[in-house]
Each structure stands twice: as C-alpha cells, then as structure tokens.
PDB file of C-alpha atoms in Angstrom:
ATOM      1  CA  UNK A   1     -44.911   1.577  17.524  1.00 42.00           C
ATOM      2  CA  UNK A   2     -45.937   0.276  14.132  1.00 42.00           C
ATOM      3  CA  UNK A   3     -44.600  -3.228  13.477  1.00 37.00           C
ATOM      4  CA  UNK A   4     -43.394  -2.198  10.028  1.00 39.00           C
ATOM      5  CA  UNK A   5     -41.095   0.414  11.559  1.00 36.00           C
ATOM      6  CA  UNK A   6     -39.705  -2.045  14.095  1.00 35.00           C
ATOM      7  CA  UNK A   7     -39.097  -4.884  11.692  1.00 36.00           C
ATOM      8  CA  UNK A   8     -38.927  -2.982   8.425  1.00 41.00           C
ATOM      9  CA  UNK A   9     -37.750  -4.648   5.264  1.00 41.00           C
ATOM     10  CA  UNK A  10     -34.630  -4.746   3.176  1.00 41.00           C
ATOM     11  CA  UNK A  11     -36.324  -2.609   0.553  1.00 43.00           C
ATOM     12  CA  UNK A  12     -37.271   0.163   2.970  1.00 41.00           C
ATOM     13  CA  UNK A  13     -33.785   0.151   4.515  1.00 44.00           C
ATOM     14  CA  UNK A  14     -32.164   0.500   1.115  1.00 47.00           C
ATOM     15  CA  UNK A  15     -34.633   3.201   0.121  1.00 45.00           C
ATOM     16  CA  UNK A  16     -33.936   5.263   3.200  1.00 43.00           C
ATOM     17  CA  UNK A  17     -30.184   4.790   2.826  1.00 50.00           C
ATOM     18  CA  UNK A  18     -30.229   5.858  -0.801  1.00 46.00           C
ATOM     19  CA  UNK A  19     -32.596   8.749  -0.236  1.00 45.00           C
ATOM     20  CA  UNK A  20     -30.446  10.086   2.563  1.00 44.00           C
ATOM     21  CA  UNK A  21     -27.696  10.723   0.013  1.00 44.00           C
ATOM     22  CA  UNK A  22     -30.055  13.107  -1.729  1.00 43.00           C
ATOM     23  CA  UNK A  23     -29.134  15.780   0.789  1.00 38.00           C
ATOM     24  CA  UNK A  24     -25.634  15.700  -0.702  1.00 40.00           C
ATOM     25  CA  UNK A  25     -26.186  14.720  -4.283  1.00 42.00           C
ATOM     26  CA  UNK A  26     -29.416  16.472  -5.179  1.00 45.00           C
ATOM     27  CA  UNK A  27     -31.982  18.944  -3.977  1.00 45.00           C
ATOM     28  CA  UNK A  28     -32.500  18.768  -0.186  1.00 41.00           C
ATOM     29  CA  UNK A  29     -36.181  19.585  -0.697  1.00 47.00           C
ATOM     30  CA  UNK A  30     -36.706  16.805  -3.224  1.00 47.00           C
ATOM     31  CA  UNK A  31     -34.783  14.351  -1.064  1.00 46.00           C
ATOM     32  CA  UNK A  32     -36.861  15.275   1.959  1.00 44.00           C
ATOM     33  CA  UNK A  33     -40.098  14.712   0.037  1.00 51.00           C
ATOM     34  CA  UNK A  34     -38.943  11.329  -1.255  1.00 49.00           C
ATOM     35  CA  UNK A  35     -37.712  10.311   2.179  1.00 47.00           C
ATOM     36  CA  UNK A  36     -41.034  11.275   3.738  1.00 50.00           C
ATOM     37  CA  UNK A  37     -42.853   9.180   1.146  1.00 53.00           C
ATOM     38  CA  UNK A  38     -40.656   6.159   1.915  1.00 48.00           C
ATOM     39  CA  UNK A  39     -41.239   6.553   5.639  1.00 47.00           C
ATOM     40  CA  UNK A  40     -44.985   6.782   5.107  1.00 53.00           C
ATOM     41  CA  UNK A  41     -44.938   3.514   3.209  1.00 49.00           C
ATOM     42  CA  UNK A  42     -43.287   1.858   6.205  1.00 49.00           C
ATOM     43  CA  UNK A  43     -45.330   3.545   8.944  1.00 49.00           C
ATOM     44  CA  UNK A  44     -48.883   3.430   7.576  1.00 50.00           C
ATOM     45  CA  UNK A  45     -49.007  -0.152   6.333  1.00 50.00           C
ATOM     46  CA  UNK A  46     -48.267  -3.187   8.422  1.00 48.00           C
ATOM     47  CA  UNK A  47     -47.419  -4.969   5.168  1.00 60.00           C
ATOM     48  CA  UNK A  48     -44.895  -3.047   3.125  1.00 67.00           C
ATOM     49  CA  UNK A  49     -45.623  -3.022  -0.597  1.00 82.00           C
ATOM     50  CA  UNK A  50     -42.325  -4.265  -2.014  1.00 87.00           C
ATOM     51  CA  UNK A  51     -43.079  -3.133  -5.550  1.00 87.00           C
ATOM     52  CA  UNK A  52     -43.979   0.346  -4.365  1.00 88.00           C
ATOM     53  CA  UNK A  53     -40.737   0.686  -2.396  1.00 88.00           C
ATOM     54  CA  UNK A  54     -38.703  -0.650  -5.316  1.00 88.00           C
ATOM     55  CA  UNK A  55     -40.451   1.854  -7.539  1.00 89.00           C
ATOM     56  CA  UNK A  56     -39.457   4.708  -5.226  1.00 89.00           C
ATOM     57  CA  UNK A  57     -35.827   3.548  -5.265  1.00 89.00           C
ATOM     58  CA  UNK A  58     -35.819   3.189  -9.043  1.00 89.00           C
ATOM     59  CA  UNK A  59     -37.388   6.581  -9.663  1.00 89.00           C
ATOM     60  CA  UNK A  60     -35.012   8.288  -7.274  1.00 89.00           C
ATOM     61  CA  UNK A  61     -31.907   6.711  -8.792  1.00 87.00           C
ATOM     62  CA  UNK A  62     -33.050   7.511 -12.323  1.00 90.00           C
ATOM     63  CA  UNK A  63     -33.491  11.141 -11.309  1.00 91.00           C
ATOM     64  CA  UNK A  64     -30.259  11.213  -9.283  1.00 90.00           C
ATOM     65  CA  UNK A  65     -27.786   8.699 -10.808  1.00 89.00           C
ATOM     66  CA  UNK A  66     -24.854  10.662  -9.361  1.00 91.00           C
ATOM     67  CA  UNK A  67     -25.842   9.198  -5.985  1.00 88.00           C
ATOM     68  CA  UNK A  68     -24.279   5.890  -7.021  1.00 89.00           C
ATOM     69  CA  UNK A  69     -20.961   7.633  -7.665  1.00 90.00           C
ATOM     70  CA  UNK A  70     -21.125   9.278  -4.262  1.00 90.00           C
ATOM     71  CA  UNK A  71     -21.855   5.921  -2.633  1.00 88.00           C
ATOM     72  CA  UNK A  72     -18.824   4.457  -4.422  1.00 88.00           C
ATOM     73  CA  UNK A  73     -16.638   7.382  -3.321  1.00 86.00           C
ATOM     74  CA  UNK A  74     -17.844   7.018   0.264  1.00 88.00           C
ATOM     75  CA  UNK A  75     -17.099   3.288   0.206  1.00 85.00           C
ATOM     76  CA  UNK A  76     -13.592   3.848  -1.179  1.00 84.00           C
ATOM     77  CA  UNK A  77     -12.878   6.530   1.428  1.00 82.00           C
ATOM     78  CA  UNK A  78     -14.086   4.211   4.197  1.00 85.00           C
ATOM     79  CA  UNK A  79     -11.949   1.323   2.943  1.00 81.00           C
ATOM     80  CA  UNK A  80      -8.914   3.593   2.592  1.00 80.00           C
ATOM     81  CA  UNK A  81      -9.269   4.784   6.168  1.00 80.00           C
ATOM     82  CA  UNK A  82      -9.690   1.216   7.426  1.00 80.00           C
ATOM     83  CA  UNK A  83      -6.531   0.268   5.485  1.00 77.00           C
ATOM     84  CA  UNK A  84      -4.629   3.193   7.004  1.00 75.00           C
ATOM     85  CA  UNK A  85      -5.640   2.266  10.546  1.00 78.00           C
ATOM     86  CA  UNK A  86      -4.752  -1.379   9.964  1.00 77.00           C
ATOM     87  CA  UNK A  87      -1.322  -0.346   8.643  1.00 79.00           C
ATOM     88  CA  UNK A  88      -0.738   1.792  11.736  1.00 79.00           C
ATOM     89  CA  UNK A  89      -1.242  -1.257  13.908  1.00 85.00           C
ATOM     90  CA  UNK A  90       1.086  -3.390  11.798  1.00 88.00           C
ATOM     91  CA  UNK A  91       3.818  -0.725  11.817  1.00 93.00           C
ATOM     92  CA  UNK A  92       3.536  -0.386  15.581  1.00 92.00           C
ATOM     93  CA  UNK A  93       3.689  -4.136  16.225  1.00 93.00           C
ATOM     94  CA  UNK A  94       6.352  -4.988  13.636  1.00 94.00           C
ATOM     95  CA  UNK A  95       8.568  -1.918  13.886  1.00 94.00           C
ATOM     96  CA  UNK A  96      11.863  -3.806  14.161  1.00 94.00           C
ATOM     97  CA  UNK A  97      11.074  -6.123  11.254  1.00 95.00           C
ATOM     98  CA  UNK A  98      10.088  -3.184   9.061  1.00 97.00           C
ATOM     99  CA  UNK A  99      12.805  -0.678   9.955  1.00 97.00           C
ATOM    100  CA  UNK A 100      15.684  -2.671  11.439  1.00 96.00           C
ATOM    101  CA  UNK A 101      15.946  -6.087   9.789  1.00 96.00           C
ATOM    102  CA  UNK A 102      19.557  -7.239   9.505  1.00 95.00           C
ATOM    103  CA  UNK A 103      18.713  -8.600   6.036  1.00 96.00           C
ATOM    104  CA  UNK A 104      17.876  -5.176   4.619  1.00 97.00           C
ATOM    105  CA  UNK A 105      20.415  -2.901   3.017  1.00 96.00           C
ATOM    106  CA  UNK A 106      20.726   0.704   4.183  1.00 97.00           C
ATOM    107  CA  UNK A 107      21.872   3.713   2.184  1.00 96.00           C
ATOM    108  CA  UNK A 108      22.105   7.320   3.264  1.00 96.00           C
ATOM    109  CA  UNK A 109      22.793   7.929   6.945  1.00 96.00           C
ATOM    110  CA  UNK A 110      22.673   4.612   8.863  1.00 95.00           C
ATOM    111  CA  UNK A 111      21.910   6.595  12.029  1.00 95.00           C
ATOM    112  CA  UNK A 112      19.504   9.066  10.451  1.00 95.00           C
ATOM    113  CA  UNK A 113      16.580  10.311  12.515  1.00 93.00           C
ATOM    114  CA  UNK A 114      14.044   9.606   9.783  1.00 95.00           C
ATOM    115  CA  UNK A 115      13.765   6.251   8.001  1.00 97.00           C
ATOM    116  CA  UNK A 116      12.071   5.456   4.720  1.00 97.00           C
ATOM    117  CA  UNK A 117      11.668   1.807   3.733  1.00 98.00           C
ATOM    118  CA  UNK A 118      11.300   0.808   0.089  1.00 98.00           C
ATOM    119  CA  UNK A 119       9.788  -2.520  -0.980  1.00 98.00           C
ATOM    120  CA  UNK A 120      11.250  -3.209  -4.425  1.00 98.00           C
ATOM    121  CA  UNK A 121      11.797  -5.797  -7.139  1.00 98.00           C
ATOM    122  CA  UNK A 122      14.947  -5.763  -9.278  1.00 98.00           C
ATOM    123  CA  UNK A 123      12.862  -6.251 -12.433  1.00 98.00           C
ATOM    124  CA  UNK A 124      10.346  -3.527 -11.663  1.00 98.00           C
ATOM    125  CA  UNK A 125      10.569  -0.769 -14.279  1.00 96.00           C
ATOM    126  CA  UNK A 126       9.125   1.806 -11.884  1.00 97.00           C
ATOM    127  CA  UNK A 127      11.685   0.796  -9.252  1.00 97.00           C
ATOM    128  CA  UNK A 128      14.449   1.329 -11.790  1.00 96.00           C
ATOM    129  CA  UNK A 129      13.237   4.879 -12.372  1.00 94.00           C
ATOM    130  CA  UNK A 130      12.694   5.454  -8.643  1.00 96.00           C
ATOM    131  CA  UNK A 131      16.356   4.773  -7.905  1.00 96.00           C
ATOM    132  CA  UNK A 132      17.012   8.374  -8.935  1.00 95.00           C
ATOM    133  CA  UNK A 133      14.565   9.495  -6.233  1.00 96.00           C
ATOM    134  CA  UNK A 134      16.555   7.528  -3.649  1.00 96.00           C
ATOM    135  CA  UNK A 135      19.821   9.109  -4.793  1.00 96.00           C
ATOM    136  CA  UNK A 136      18.407  12.625  -4.768  1.00 97.00           C
ATOM    137  CA  UNK A 137      16.689  12.264  -1.396  1.00 97.00           C
ATOM    138  CA  UNK A 138      19.713  10.833   0.403  1.00 96.00           C
ATOM    139  CA  UNK A 139      21.957  13.483  -1.138  1.00 96.00           C
ATOM    140  CA  UNK A 140      19.644  16.340  -0.184  1.00 96.00           C
ATOM    141  CA  UNK A 141      18.954  15.119   3.366  1.00 96.00           C
ATOM    142  CA  UNK A 142      21.996  14.035   5.407  1.00 95.00           C
ATOM    143  CA  UNK A 143      19.683  12.888   8.184  1.00 95.00           C
ATOM    144  CA  UNK A 144      17.778  10.381   6.039  1.00 97.00           C
ATOM    145  CA  UNK A 145      18.136   6.631   6.521  1.00 98.00           C
ATOM    146  CA  UNK A 146      16.959   4.730   3.435  1.00 98.00           C
ATOM    147  CA  UNK A 147      16.179   1.032   3.981  1.00 98.00           C
ATOM    148  CA  UNK A 148      15.981  -1.326   0.994  1.00 98.00           C
ATOM    149  CA  UNK A 149      13.646  -4.271   1.515  1.00 98.00           C
ATOM    150  CA  UNK A 150      13.803  -7.067  -1.046  1.00 98.00           C
ATOM    151  CA  UNK A 151      10.311  -7.885  -2.320  1.00 98.00           C
ATOM    152  CA  UNK A 152      10.712 -10.059  -5.436  1.00 98.00           C
ATOM    153  CA  UNK A 153       7.220 -10.634  -6.784  1.00 98.00           C
ATOM    154  CA  UNK A 154       7.465 -10.281 -10.553  1.00 98.00           C
ATOM    155  CA  UNK A 155       9.203 -13.491 -11.598  1.00 97.00           C
ATOM    156  CA  UNK A 156      11.499 -16.367 -10.599  1.00 98.00           C
ATOM    157  CA  UNK A 157      14.375 -14.307 -12.024  1.00 98.00           C
ATOM    158  CA  UNK A 158      13.565 -11.578  -9.516  1.00 98.00           C
ATOM    159  CA  UNK A 159      13.643 -14.094  -6.685  1.00 98.00           C
ATOM    160  CA  UNK A 160      17.004 -15.498  -7.761  1.00 98.00           C
ATOM    161  CA  UNK A 161      18.482 -12.010  -8.150  1.00 98.00           C
ATOM    162  CA  UNK A 162      17.278 -11.188  -4.648  1.00 98.00           C
ATOM    163  CA  UNK A 163      18.883 -14.327  -3.246  1.00 98.00           C
ATOM    164  CA  UNK A 164      22.238 -13.173  -4.634  1.00 98.00           C
ATOM    165  CA  UNK A 165      21.593  -9.661  -3.362  1.00 98.00           C
ATOM    166  CA  UNK A 166      20.716 -10.703   0.175  1.00 98.00           C
ATOM    167  CA  UNK A 167      23.677 -13.093   0.391  1.00 98.00           C
ATOM    168  CA  UNK A 168      25.979 -10.328  -0.872  1.00 98.00           C
ATOM    169  CA  UNK A 169      24.588  -7.947   1.746  1.00 98.00           C
ATOM    170  CA  UNK A 170      25.288 -10.412   4.545  1.00 97.00           C
ATOM    171  CA  UNK A 171      28.854 -10.896   3.309  1.00 97.00           C
ATOM    172  CA  UNK A 172      29.770  -7.382   2.206  1.00 97.00           C
ATOM    173  CA  UNK A 173      27.326  -4.860   3.729  1.00 96.00           C
ATOM    174  CA  UNK A 174      29.759  -1.985   3.191  1.00 96.00           C
ATOM    175  CA  UNK A 175      29.436  -2.427  -0.593  1.00 97.00           C
ATOM    176  CA  UNK A 176      25.730  -3.179  -0.736  1.00 97.00           C
ATOM    177  CA  UNK A 177      24.792   0.325  -1.853  1.00 95.00           C
ATOM    178  CA  UNK A 178      27.064  -0.009  -4.873  1.00 97.00           C
ATOM    179  CA  UNK A 179      25.670  -3.463  -5.644  1.00 98.00           C
ATOM    180  CA  UNK A 180      22.065  -2.287  -5.401  1.00 98.00           C
ATOM    181  CA  UNK A 181      22.620   0.760  -7.583  1.00 96.00           C
ATOM    182  CA  UNK A 182      24.498  -1.228 -10.224  1.00 97.00           C
ATOM    183  CA  UNK A 183      21.952  -4.054 -10.457  1.00 98.00           C
ATOM    184  CA  UNK A 184      18.767  -1.997 -10.251  1.00 97.00           C
ATOM    185  CA  UNK A 185      20.173   0.755 -12.433  1.00 95.00           C
ATOM    186  CA  UNK A 186      21.563  -1.618 -15.051  1.00 93.00           C
ATOM    187  CA  UNK A 187      20.154  -2.359 -18.467  1.00 91.00           C
ATOM    188  CA  UNK A 188      18.245  -5.539 -19.200  1.00 93.00           C
ATOM    189  CA  UNK A 189      16.655  -8.138 -16.986  1.00 96.00           C
ATOM    190  CA  UNK A 190      17.965  -8.908 -13.518  1.00 98.00           C
ATOM    191  CA  UNK A 191      18.727 -12.609 -13.094  1.00 98.00           C
ATOM    192  CA  UNK A 192      20.913 -14.744 -10.872  1.00 98.00           C
ATOM    193  CA  UNK A 193      23.645 -14.464 -13.512  1.00 98.00           C
ATOM    194  CA  UNK A 194      23.517 -10.678 -13.814  1.00 98.00           C
ATOM    195  CA  UNK A 195      23.376 -10.269 -10.033  1.00 98.00           C
ATOM    196  CA  UNK A 196      26.336 -12.600  -9.626  1.00 99.00           C
ATOM    197  CA  UNK A 197      28.285 -10.636 -12.238  1.00 98.00           C
ATOM    198  CA  UNK A 198      27.747  -7.398 -10.287  1.00 98.00           C
ATOM    199  CA  UNK A 199      28.716  -9.100  -7.019  1.00 99.00           C
ATOM    200  CA  UNK A 200      31.946 -10.488  -8.456  1.00 98.00           C
ATOM    201  CA  UNK A 201      32.834  -7.101  -9.952  1.00 98.00           C
ATOM    202  CA  UNK A 202      32.698  -5.692  -6.418  1.00 98.00           C
ATOM    203  CA  UNK A 203      35.083  -8.322  -5.053  1.00 98.00           C
ATOM    204  CA  UNK A 204      32.800 -11.114  -3.837  1.00 98.00           C
ATOM    205  CA  UNK A 205      34.114 -14.675  -3.774  1.00 98.00           C
ATOM    206  CA  UNK A 206      31.757 -16.705  -5.976  1.00 98.00           C
ATOM    207  CA  UNK A 207      32.064 -19.968  -4.068  1.00 98.00           C
ATOM    208  CA  UNK A 208      31.445 -18.304  -0.731  1.00 98.00           C
ATOM    209  CA  UNK A 209      28.581 -16.252  -2.134  1.00 98.00           C
ATOM    210  CA  UNK A 210      26.858 -19.307  -3.560  1.00 98.00           C
ATOM    211  CA  UNK A 211      27.254 -21.061  -0.230  1.00 98.00           C
ATOM    212  CA  UNK A 212      25.769 -18.079   1.597  1.00 98.00           C
ATOM    213  CA  UNK A 213      22.787 -18.143  -0.791  1.00 98.00           C
ATOM    214  CA  UNK A 214      21.895 -21.545   0.702  1.00 97.00           C
ATOM    215  CA  UNK A 215      21.517 -20.029   4.167  1.00 97.00           C
ATOM    216  CA  UNK A 216      17.898 -20.828   5.203  1.00 97.00           C
ATOM    217  CA  UNK A 217      17.677 -17.529   7.058  1.00 97.00           C
ATOM    218  CA  UNK A 218      17.516 -15.725   3.694  1.00 97.00           C
ATOM    219  CA  UNK A 219      14.363 -17.560   2.638  1.00 96.00           C
ATOM    220  CA  UNK A 220      12.940 -17.014   6.108  1.00 97.00           C
ATOM    221  CA  UNK A 221      13.591 -13.283   5.803  1.00 97.00           C
ATOM    222  CA  UNK A 222      11.858 -13.173   2.419  1.00 97.00           C
ATOM    223  CA  UNK A 223       8.873 -15.029   3.871  1.00 97.00           C
ATOM    224  CA  UNK A 224       8.600 -12.444   6.642  1.00 97.00           C
ATOM    225  CA  UNK A 225       8.703  -9.665   4.063  1.00 97.00           C
ATOM    226  CA  UNK A 226       5.894 -11.264   2.050  1.00 98.00           C
ATOM    227  CA  UNK A 227       3.883 -11.565   5.250  1.00 96.00           C
ATOM    228  CA  UNK A 228       4.537  -7.927   6.146  1.00 96.00           C
ATOM    229  CA  UNK A 229       3.514  -6.794   2.681  1.00 96.00           C
ATOM    230  CA  UNK A 230       0.234  -8.689   2.953  1.00 95.00           C
ATOM    231  CA  UNK A 231      -0.529  -7.098   6.316  1.00 94.00           C
ATOM    232  CA  UNK A 232       0.342  -3.647   4.972  1.00 95.00           C
ATOM    233  CA  UNK A 233      -1.774  -4.223   1.816  1.00 93.00           C
ATOM    234  CA  UNK A 234       1.343  -3.841  -0.348  1.00 95.00           C
ATOM    235  CA  UNK A 235       0.808  -5.686  -3.616  1.00 95.00           C
ATOM    236  CA  UNK A 236       3.140  -3.845  -5.983  1.00 96.00           C
ATOM    237  CA  UNK A 237       6.517  -2.165  -6.242  1.00 98.00           C
ATOM    238  CA  UNK A 238       7.822   0.258  -5.400  1.00 98.00           C
ATOM    239  CA  UNK A 239       5.965   0.823  -2.140  1.00 97.00           C
ATOM    240  CA  UNK A 240       7.272   2.691   0.871  1.00 98.00           C
ATOM    241  CA  UNK A 241       6.830   3.001   4.610  1.00 97.00           C
ATOM    242  CA  UNK A 242       7.577   6.506   5.836  1.00 95.00           C
ATOM    243  CA  UNK A 243       7.022   7.081   9.523  1.00 91.00           C
ATOM    244  CA  UNK A 244       3.589   5.645  10.246  1.00 92.00           C
ATOM    245  CA  UNK A 245       2.349   5.756   6.664  1.00 93.00           C
ATOM    246  CA  UNK A 246       2.408   3.356   3.743  1.00 95.00           C
ATOM    247  CA  UNK A 247       2.962   5.065   0.391  1.00 94.00           C
ATOM    248  CA  UNK A 248       2.034   3.089  -2.723  1.00 95.00           C
ATOM    249  CA  UNK A 249       3.666   3.499  -6.115  1.00 94.00           C
ATOM    250  CA  UNK A 250       6.417   5.522  -7.743  1.00 94.00           C
ATOM    251  CA  UNK A 251       5.070   8.935  -6.804  1.00 93.00           C
ATOM    252  CA  UNK A 252       8.302  10.808  -7.356  1.00 95.00           C
ATOM    253  CA  UNK A 253      10.905  12.646  -5.352  1.00 96.00           C
ATOM    254  CA  UNK A 254       8.706  15.600  -4.417  1.00 96.00           C
ATOM    255  CA  UNK A 255       5.929  13.496  -2.877  1.00 96.00           C
ATOM    256  CA  UNK A 256       8.418  11.337  -0.964  1.00 97.00           C
ATOM    257  CA  UNK A 257      10.208  14.465   0.296  1.00 97.00           C
ATOM    258  CA  UNK A 258       6.891  15.785   1.605  1.00 96.00           C
ATOM    259  CA  UNK A 259       6.175  12.482   3.364  1.00 96.00           C
ATOM    260  CA  UNK A 260       9.648  12.573   4.925  1.00 96.00           C
ATOM    261  CA  UNK A 261       9.039  16.088   6.230  1.00 96.00           C
ATOM    262  CA  UNK A 262       5.717  14.961   7.696  1.00 95.00           C
ATOM    263  CA  UNK A 263       7.501  12.101   9.448  1.00 94.00           C
ATOM    264  CA  UNK A 264      10.099  14.523  10.819  1.00 94.00           C
ATOM    265  CA  UNK A 265       7.435  16.824  12.210  1.00 92.00           C
ATOM    266  CA  UNK A 266       5.851  13.870  14.018  1.00 88.00           C
ATOM    267  CA  UNK A 267       9.069  13.024  15.906  1.00 83.00           C
TER     268      UNK A 267
END
C-alpha cells in the first residue's frame, strides 16, 4: 500500500472529511469528483503537495460554504447527545439527592407518581413568571409531585434569601408552599429581609429561624445542589429534571406538561 495512504497528512484528512459532507450539502456528483481528486493526490504521490491539498479544500469550501454550517450543526447535535447521556448517568446515580432531598420543598401531591424538580433562584425573573406554570400543572394533575430545589446563583441577596427559605422549610414544612409562592411571586428584589418578612407573616419565630439558618447542613445541602447542577450542565434558572431528562429554561406550561406525560409513559 502506498505510504501516503498509510501515513497521510493532516491536510488530506481534513480534505476528505470536508468533502464527505458534500454528499449532504451539495451535489453528490461534484462531491464524488472532488473526493476522487483528493484521494488521487494522496495515492499517487509519496510526498503530498500541501499547497495542492489546501487549494482543493479552499475551492470546495468557497463553492459549498453551507458545509461549515452543517459541520457546526453536526457538532452541536453530537454535544447535545453526549450531554443527554451524561445527565442520564447522573440522574441514575444521584436519584435520591435530586428527587428526595429533605432540604427541598414539595408542592402538589407529596406521594405523586411523577416528580418534576425545579432548580430556581428567588431573583430570577423567568422563575417568577414560571411560578404560574407550577400552579397550573399541580392543579391540573393531582398525581404530580413538584420538588423545589434552591439554586441561588444570581447574587448574594439570592443566597441569603435561600438561607431563610431553607431554614423555614426545615422548621415549618407544612407552610413552605405558601412561603415559596409569596416570596417568588412578590414584587421587588428577594433579600434576607424580604424573606424574613414573609416567614414571620406565616408564624415563624424570628430568633429560632435565625438560629436554624446557622445550621451547617443548609450550606452543605446548597453545595450538593451546586455540584449536581454542574454535573447536569445546569447553568441557569429555571431548569428542570423530569423523569430522566433535564429541561433547560422557562419553556412554559405546555412543554412541561408534555415532558410530564412522557415521564408517565416511561413508568
């Protein structure tokens, strides 16, 4: 076998890779002719003419610039699939931490067959709008368990509001749904002060609540959530885990309802 075919060169490899896309992006006949020419360069000369190969690549891309878009699309699709498979593994290995953490609030049916987990920040504008999705979904589906996972990433105020929230949940879990709805659905910025005001309005003892906020297990729980988010490629809020799928962004009630139905069908 010709040494040039065995060893090749970076230029020839790139040329063949690019030209192969011609069967999708351009004329199959033209792509075949260009591919044949590239192969001949590699197979007839023991020393590949780098400039000639580069010229072939340049001419082909100038004639078929849409190939670059198809390469980009193929790369994005590949990365998305790799991300999905990685998330599947994380969800499988960290199921209890994702779906059953004692630090997470639950609304809807606590014993529902299908669980949706929302990663949220109290100062996230999209999360504020998405609270209506949560209300509508839990009202429409009596078998839905909606888990609220604190993920304060936008500011120190968000972190302090979450500390109050998590302490309140540990003390008064039966009123957490009311607390969450009032704070996230309220006007203005969520801070430690605004969160404390909501907590006190629901009957919390301020001294005891502030003492509970010092519980190191709360910070540990937040650290685990940050770690989970990194593994699940969650970088913004709101984001959701529904069944074995991660759903990014405030996609609306209809999309979430469809994901919930898909999760039900997989049971």
